XYZ file of N, CA and C in Angstrom:
504
model
N 55.059 64.024 65.742
C 54.799 65.236 64.976
C 53.349 65.220 64.504
N 52.578 66.070 65.103
C 51.170 66.166 64.727
C 50.749 67.602 64.430
N 51.443 68.560 65.022
C 51.084 69.980 64.862
C 52.374 70.729 64.501
N 52.484 71.051 63.221
C 53.757 71.495 62.662
C 53.646 72.882 62.049
N 54.563 73.771 62.435
C 54.666 75.100 61.838
C 55.908 75.118 60.948
N 55.756 75.652 59.741
C 56.880 75.779 58.812
C 57.021 77.249 58.458
N 58.202 77.812 58.754
C 58.433 79.241 58.542
C 59.769 79.472 57.854
N 59.955 80.667 57.333
C 61.215 81.051 56.723
C 60.969 81.958 55.530
N 62.033 82.425 54.957
C 61.948 83.350 53.832
C 61.234 82.740 52.636
N 60.510 83.556 51.886
C 59.984 83.080 50.605
C 61.148 82.597 49.735
N 60.902 81.589 48.938
C 61.909 81.091 48.010
C 62.835 80.037 48.568
N 62.651 79.654 49.826
C 63.558 78.677 50.433
C 63.072 77.238 50.313
N 61.860 77.042 49.812
C 61.352 75.689 49.615
C 60.382 75.213 50.671
N 59.816 76.145 51.444
C 58.885 75.767 52.513
C 57.675 74.995 51.988
N 57.043 75.517 50.956
C 55.814 74.892 50.446
C 56.090 73.532 49.829
N 57.183 73.419 49.100
C 57.565 72.127 48.511
C 57.826 71.117 49.615
N 58.570 71.530 50.637
C 58.839 70.668 51.785
C 57.538 70.277 52.472
N 56.654 71.247 52.692
C 55.389 70.995 53.382
C 54.564 69.940 52.651
N 54.500 70.036 51.330
C 53.739 69.049 50.545
C 54.325 67.654 50.704
N 55.632 67.561 50.616
C 56.290 66.248 50.746
C 56.128 65.699 52.157
N 56.301 66.549 53.161
C 56.158 66.114 54.547
C 54.731 65.636 54.817
N 53.754 66.405 54.367
C 52.344 66.039 54.580
C 52.041 64.675 53.985
N 52.563 64.428 52.821
C 52.336 63.139 52.156
C 53.016 62.001 52.922
N 54.234 62.257 53.397
C 54.984 61.204 54.083
C 54.407 60.859 55.452
N 53.931 61.849 56.189
C 53.452 61.570 57.552
C 51.927 61.598 57.657
N 51.259 61.850 56.542
C 49.790 61.836 56.470
C 49.141 62.774 57.488
N 49.549 64.045 57.402
C 48.992 65.097 58.249
C 48.430 66.178 57.327
N 47.236 66.715 57.620
C 46.644 67.742 56.754
C 47.533 68.987 56.634
N 47.592 69.523 55.424
C 48.441 70.669 55.119
C 47.603 71.911 54.852
N 48.018 73.013 55.460
C 47.371 74.314 55.272
C 48.436 75.295 54.799
N 48.233 75.866 53.623
C 49.120 76.917 53.113
C 48.481 78.258 53.457
N 49.087 79.032 54.331
C 48.519 80.319 54.719
C 48.340 81.253 53.523
N 49.271 81.229 52.570
C 49.157 82.089 51.389
C 47.854 81.850 50.631
N 47.416 80.604 50.606
C 46.185 80.267 49.886
C 45.007 81.074 50.434
N 44.939 81.191 51.723
C 43.822 81.903 52.356
C 44.043 83.413 52.381
N 45.258 83.827 52.671
C 45.546 85.257 52.784
C 45.313 85.985 51.463
N 45.678 85.362 50.365
C 45.578 86.006 49.052
C 44.245 85.742 48.342
N 43.313 85.110 49.010
C 41.981 84.881 48.449
C 41.276 86.232 48.303
N 40.931 86.587 47.095
C 40.355 87.913 46.827
C 38.929 88.079 47.366
N 38.302 87.008 47.830
C 36.969 87.122 48.422
C 37.034 87.852 49.771
N 38.224 87.913 50.335
C 38.406 88.566 51.631
C 39.399 89.711 51.466
N 39.358 90.641 52.372
C 40.298 91.757 52.333
C 41.227 91.668 53.546
N 42.012 90.599 53.585
C 42.905 90.408 54.719
C 44.072 91.386 54.703
N 44.327 92.006 53.550
C 45.402 92.997 53.479
C 45.131 94.147 54.449
N 43.891 94.557 54.547
C 43.559 95.679 55.421
C 42.861 95.247 56.709
N 42.201 94.098 56.706
C 41.493 93.633 57.893
C 42.352 92.608 58.633
N 43.311 93.110 59.374
C 44.280 92.252 60.073
C 43.630 91.398 61.163
N 42.614 91.930 61.825
C 41.948 91.153 62.880
C 41.238 89.934 62.292
N 40.588 90.126 61.166
C 39.922 88.997 60.498
C 40.954 87.964 60.079
N 42.089 88.421 59.547
C 43.143 87.490 59.135
C 43.679 86.720 60.340
N 43.930 87.412 61.422
C 44.439 86.741 62.626
C 43.450 85.685 63.111
N 42.169 85.991 63.078
C 41.153 85.025 63.517
C 41.137 83.791 62.619
N 41.214 84.000 61.314
C 41.228 82.867 60.376
C 42.484 82.028 60.588
N 43.641 82.679 60.636
C 44.900 81.947 60.808
C 44.925 81.197 62.142
N 44.441 81.829 63.193
C 44.405 81.167 64.497
C 43.478 79.963 64.499
N 42.410 80.027 63.725
C 41.456 78.906 63.688
C 42.087 77.629 63.137
N 43.109 77.772 62.322
C 43.767 76.585 61.753
C 44.495 75.765 62.810
N 44.812 76.365 63.947
C 45.548 75.647 64.990
C 44.633 74.857 65.923
N 43.336 74.866 65.664
C 42.393 74.192 66.559
C 42.324 72.689 66.358
N 42.767 72.198 65.221
C 42.688 70.762 64.954
C 43.707 69.962 65.738
N 43.512 68.633 65.718
C 44.427 67.738 66.426
C 45.755 67.571 65.697
N 45.705 67.691 64.370
C 46.943 67.550 63.602
C 46.888 68.469 62.393
N 48.023 69.082 62.097
C 48.113 69.985 60.968
C 49.568 70.328 60.677
N 49.783 70.724 59.438
C 51.026 71.361 59.020
C 50.597 72.718 58.489
N 51.126 73.786 59.060
C 50.805 75.128 58.588
C 52.071 75.733 58.002
N 51.994 75.997 56.700
C 53.107 76.539 55.926
C 52.897 78.030 55.731
N 53.836 78.841 56.230
C 53.759 80.277 55.996
C 54.277 81.090 57.157
N 54.559 82.338 56.880
C 55.121 83.235 57.883
C 54.041 84.034 58.592
N 53.728 85.215 58.090
C 52.720 86.089 58.673
C 52.978 86.279 60.166
N 53.932 87.151 60.461
C 54.416 87.377 61.817
C 53.349 87.611 62.858
N 52.263 88.294 62.495
C 51.205 88.593 63.466
C 50.472 87.338 63.926
N 50.597 86.250 63.193
C 49.898 85.013 63.549
C 50.865 83.917 64.000
N 52.143 84.220 63.995
C 53.156 83.197 64.273
C 53.151 82.728 65.727
N 52.979 83.628 66.674
C 53.034 83.258 68.091
C 52.007 82.184 68.425
N 50.793 82.330 67.927
C 49.734 81.346 68.187
C 50.101 79.988 67.598
N 50.630 79.995 66.361
C 51.031 78.731 65.735
C 52.124 78.043 66.540
N 53.112 78.828 66.975
C 54.200 78.247 67.765
C 53.676 77.679 69.078
N 52.799 78.421 69.712
C 52.227 78.000 70.989
C 51.501 76.651 70.850
N 50.799 76.466 69.753
C 49.987 75.268 69.551
C 50.747 74.117 68.895
N 51.932 74.387 68.356
C 52.657 73.347 67.618
C 53.480 72.462 68.543
N 53.837 71.297 68.026
C 54.802 70.462 68.736
C 56.149 70.473 68.009
N 56.129 70.858 66.720
C 57.344 70.886 65.906
C 57.349 72.153 65.054
N 58.519 72.797 64.981
C 58.679 73.996 64.161
C 59.862 73.771 63.224
N 59.612 73.926 61.944
C 60.685 73.879 60.950
C 60.986 75.313 60.540
N 62.247 75.698 60.710
C 62.679 77.059 60.387
C 63.646 76.987 59.203
N 63.231 77.536 58.078
C 64.046 77.568 56.870
C 64.914 78.820 56.914
N 66.146 78.647 57.366
C 67.065 79.764 57.565
C 68.202 79.688 56.536
N 67.813 79.566 55.285
C 68.783 79.483 54.211
C 69.355 80.858 53.911
N 70.568 80.907 53.344
C 71.150 82.210 52.984
C 70.259 82.963 51.999
N 70.354 84.266 52.046
C 69.526 85.117 51.188
C 69.704 84.788 49.714
N 70.932 84.511 49.284
C 71.135 84.216 47.865
C 70.361 82.966 47.440
N 70.190 81.991 48.347
C 69.409 80.791 48.013
C 67.928 81.122 47.897
N 67.453 82.017 48.750
C 66.052 82.437 48.673
C 65.798 83.182 47.366
N 66.694 84.079 47.003
C 66.558 84.823 45.741
C 66.608 83.852 44.562
N 67.522 82.904 44.621
C 67.622 81.883 43.573
C 66.298 81.124 43.447
N 65.693 80.767 44.576
C 64.413 80.060 44.561
C 63.294 80.887 43.949
N 63.280 82.173 44.265
C 62.253 83.072 43.716
C 62.438 83.231 42.213
N 63.664 83.461 41.781
C 63.928 83.630 40.342
C 63.575 82.343 39.591
N 63.941 81.206 40.153
C 63.591 79.917 39.527
C 62.071 79.773 39.418
N 61.366 80.134 40.480
C 59.898 80.068 40.463
C 59.337 80.967 39.363
N 59.874 82.180 39.259
C 59.391 83.106 38.232
C 59.637 82.570 36.832
N 60.785 81.926 36.629
C 61.113 81.422 35.301
C 60.300 80.193 34.922
N 59.973 79.356 35.911
C 59.255 78.117 35.612
C 57.749 78.223 35.792
N 57.296 79.135 36.641
C 55.862 79.216 36.935
C 55.274 80.575 36.601
N 55.963 81.360 35.802
C 55.496 82.704 35.467
C 54.090 82.642 34.860
N 53.164 83.326 35.491
C 51.760 83.410 35.063
C 51.034 82.062 35.106
N 51.556 81.118 35.852
C 50.874 79.838 36.033
C 50.267 79.791 37.429
N 49.243 78.974 37.576
C 48.645 78.797 38.900
C 49.535 77.867 39.724
N 49.570 78.120 41.033
C 50.298 77.267 41.962
C 49.282 76.675 42.927
N 49.370 75.397 43.229
C 48.367 74.755 44.090
C 48.292 75.321 45.497
N 49.359 75.955 45.981
C 49.330 76.524 47.331
C 48.815 77.953 47.354
N 48.368 78.423 46.207
C 47.819 79.776 46.089
C 46.367 79.683 45.613
N 45.565 80.728 45.824
C 44.167 80.705 45.366
C 44.090 80.497 43.846
N 42.946 79.993 43.382
C 42.776 79.664 41.967
C 42.999 80.849 41.041
N 42.685 82.063 41.483
C 42.842 83.228 40.615
C 44.224 83.881 40.739
N 45.119 83.276 41.490
C 46.462 83.814 41.676
C 47.334 83.403 40.497
N 48.122 84.327 39.995
C 49.097 84.009 38.956
C 50.458 84.513 39.400
N 51.426 83.655 39.308
C 52.795 84.011 39.672
C 53.354 84.979 38.645
N 53.892 86.077 39.114
C 54.504 87.035 38.190
C 55.628 87.772 38.911
N 56.689 88.107 38.184
C 57.803 88.815 38.806
C 57.372 90.155 39.410
N 57.957 90.471 40.548
C 57.644 91.718 41.236
C 58.907 92.215 41.930
N 59.320 93.411 41.609
C 60.510 93.972 42.256
C 60.277 94.205 43.748
N 59.069 94.582 44.128
C 58.800 94.813 45.550
C 58.893 93.497 46.338
N 58.432 92.401 45.736
C 58.528 91.099 46.394
C 59.999 90.670 46.487
N 60.746 90.861 45.414
C 62.165 90.528 45.423
C 62.886 91.340 46.504
N 62.535 92.598 46.652
C 63.114 93.455 47.684
C 62.814 92.889 49.076
N 61.571 92.422 49.264
C 61.194 91.824 50.551
C 62.035 90.593 50.861
N 62.289 89.789 49.833
C 63.110 88.587 50.024
C 64.550 88.981 50.367
N 65.076 89.976 49.664
C 66.443 90.433 49.924
C 66.621 90.924 51.367
N 65.612 91.572 51.909
C 65.690 92.131 53.251
C 65.007 91.271 54.312
N 64.558 90.083 53.933
C 63.783 89.237 54.848
C 64.539 88.969 56.152
N 65.752 88.472 56.059
C 66.503 88.128 57.275
C 66.751 89.361 58.137
N 67.040 90.461 57.501
C 67.296 91.696 58.245
C 66.043 92.164 58.981
N 64.898 92.088 58.304
C 63.654 92.617 58.868
C 62.935 91.669 59.816
N 63.106 90.361 59.643
C 62.285 89.415 60.404
C 63.069 88.455 61.296
N 64.374 88.335 61.090
C 65.140 87.322 61.815
C 65.098 87.503 63.325
N 65.234 88.726 63.823
C 65.280 88.907 65.279
C 63.937 88.580 65.923
N 62.839 88.980 65.298
C 61.514 88.651 65.836
C 61.245 87.162 65.811
N 61.633 86.511 64.724
C 61.462 85.057 64.611
C 62.297 84.357 65.668
N 63.557 84.777 65.812
C 64.440 84.158 66.800
C 63.902 84.331 68.211
N 63.339 85.491 68.486
C 62.761 85.741 69.800
C 61.588 84.788 70.063
N 60.723 84.607 69.074
C 59.605 83.670 69.226
C 60.096 82.235 69.402
N 61.130 81.862 68.666
C 61.681 80.514 68.813
C 62.244 80.314 70.218
N 62.881 81.326 70.752
C 63.447 81.264 72.100
C 62.357 81.062 73.150
N 61.180 81.600 72.901
C 60.059 81.436 73.829
C 59.404 80.059 73.718
N 59.812 79.276 72.736
C 59.183 77.978 72.490
C 60.187 76.833 72.505
N 61.115 76.872 73.435
C 62.147 75.835 73.496
C 61.607 74.477 73.940
N 60.350 74.434 74.369
C 59.733 73.163 74.725
C 59.266 72.404 73.482
N 59.379 73.020 72.317
C 58.990 72.400 71.050
C 60.224 71.785 70.387
N 59.989 70.876 69.472
C 61.074 70.401 68.617
C 61.263 71.451 67.535
N 62.439 72.049 67.487
C 62.742 73.080 66.491
C 63.845 72.561 65.583
N 63.541 72.471 64.309
C 64.502 71.985 63.318
C 64.796 73.131 62.367
N 66.064 73.517 62.309
C 66.487 74.623 61.455
C 67.249 74.075 60.257
N 66.803 74.453 59.069
C 67.500 74.082 57.845
C 68.296 75.283 57.359
N 69.575 75.049 57.039
C 70.427 76.132 56.546
C 70.831 75.948 55.087
N 70.466 74.809 54.495
C 70.734 74.590 53.073
C 69.778 73.524 52.541
N 69.718 73.410 51.241
C 68.767 72.495 50.605
C 69.131 71.029 50.831
N 70.412 70.733 51.007
C 70.828 69.353 51.261
C 70.255 68.862 52.594
N 70.251 69.711 53.615
C 69.687 69.324 54.909
C 68.200 68.995 54.768
N 67.500 69.766 53.947
C 66.072 69.541 53.718
C 65.862 68.170 53.074
N 66.614 67.901 52.020
C 66.487 66.628 51.297
C 66.857 65.451 52.206
N 67.909 65.604 52.999
C 68.332 64.546 53.904
C 67.259 64.263 54.940
N 66.645 65.316 55.460
C 65.593 65.118 56.462
C 64.412 64.349 55.861
N 63.959 64.756 54.693
C 62.838 64.066 54.052
C 63.192 62.616 53.749
N 64.415 62.346 53.333
C 64.849 60.982 53.053
C 64.842 60.143 54.323
N 65.169 60.760 55.446
C 65.216 60.025 56.710
C 63.831 59.571 57.161
N 62.788 60.224 56.666
C 61.419 59.840 57.040
C 60.897 58.675 56.203
N 61.496 58.481 55.052
C 61.001 57.457 54.113
C 61.227 56.061 54.640
């Protein structure tokens, strides 16, 4: 495992897993949210610039890239040797988001830009509620095109913890 893509719904524990995995296997970690939400750039409207930046992260010999961003996923999958897919039930994702809001409300998160503050958002919660409906088929299609990779799908938090324990 040298080139790792981590994807799945917000709130499922991708970033927490990515940090622990990076530490255990000593591979550099890139949080896509950190770069996408950097206010120095306007990646919200300049999709080509965002795609170029995200694609550039796959040029190294080893990396863990944490994040979704469907427009950049194909390149990450193509360049990766391992894909972790966090396919937890929607209620677990919502639980993760609510927990994050309660514990990190208006606090900085290390996987986000320095000026980012976590705050509750109904539109974000709506996105999480509809994540599987809106993105599952496209994600599954991309995974099907990359069967030459090691694909590990987590369906609950116990599987995540067990996997990390197995690396220790």
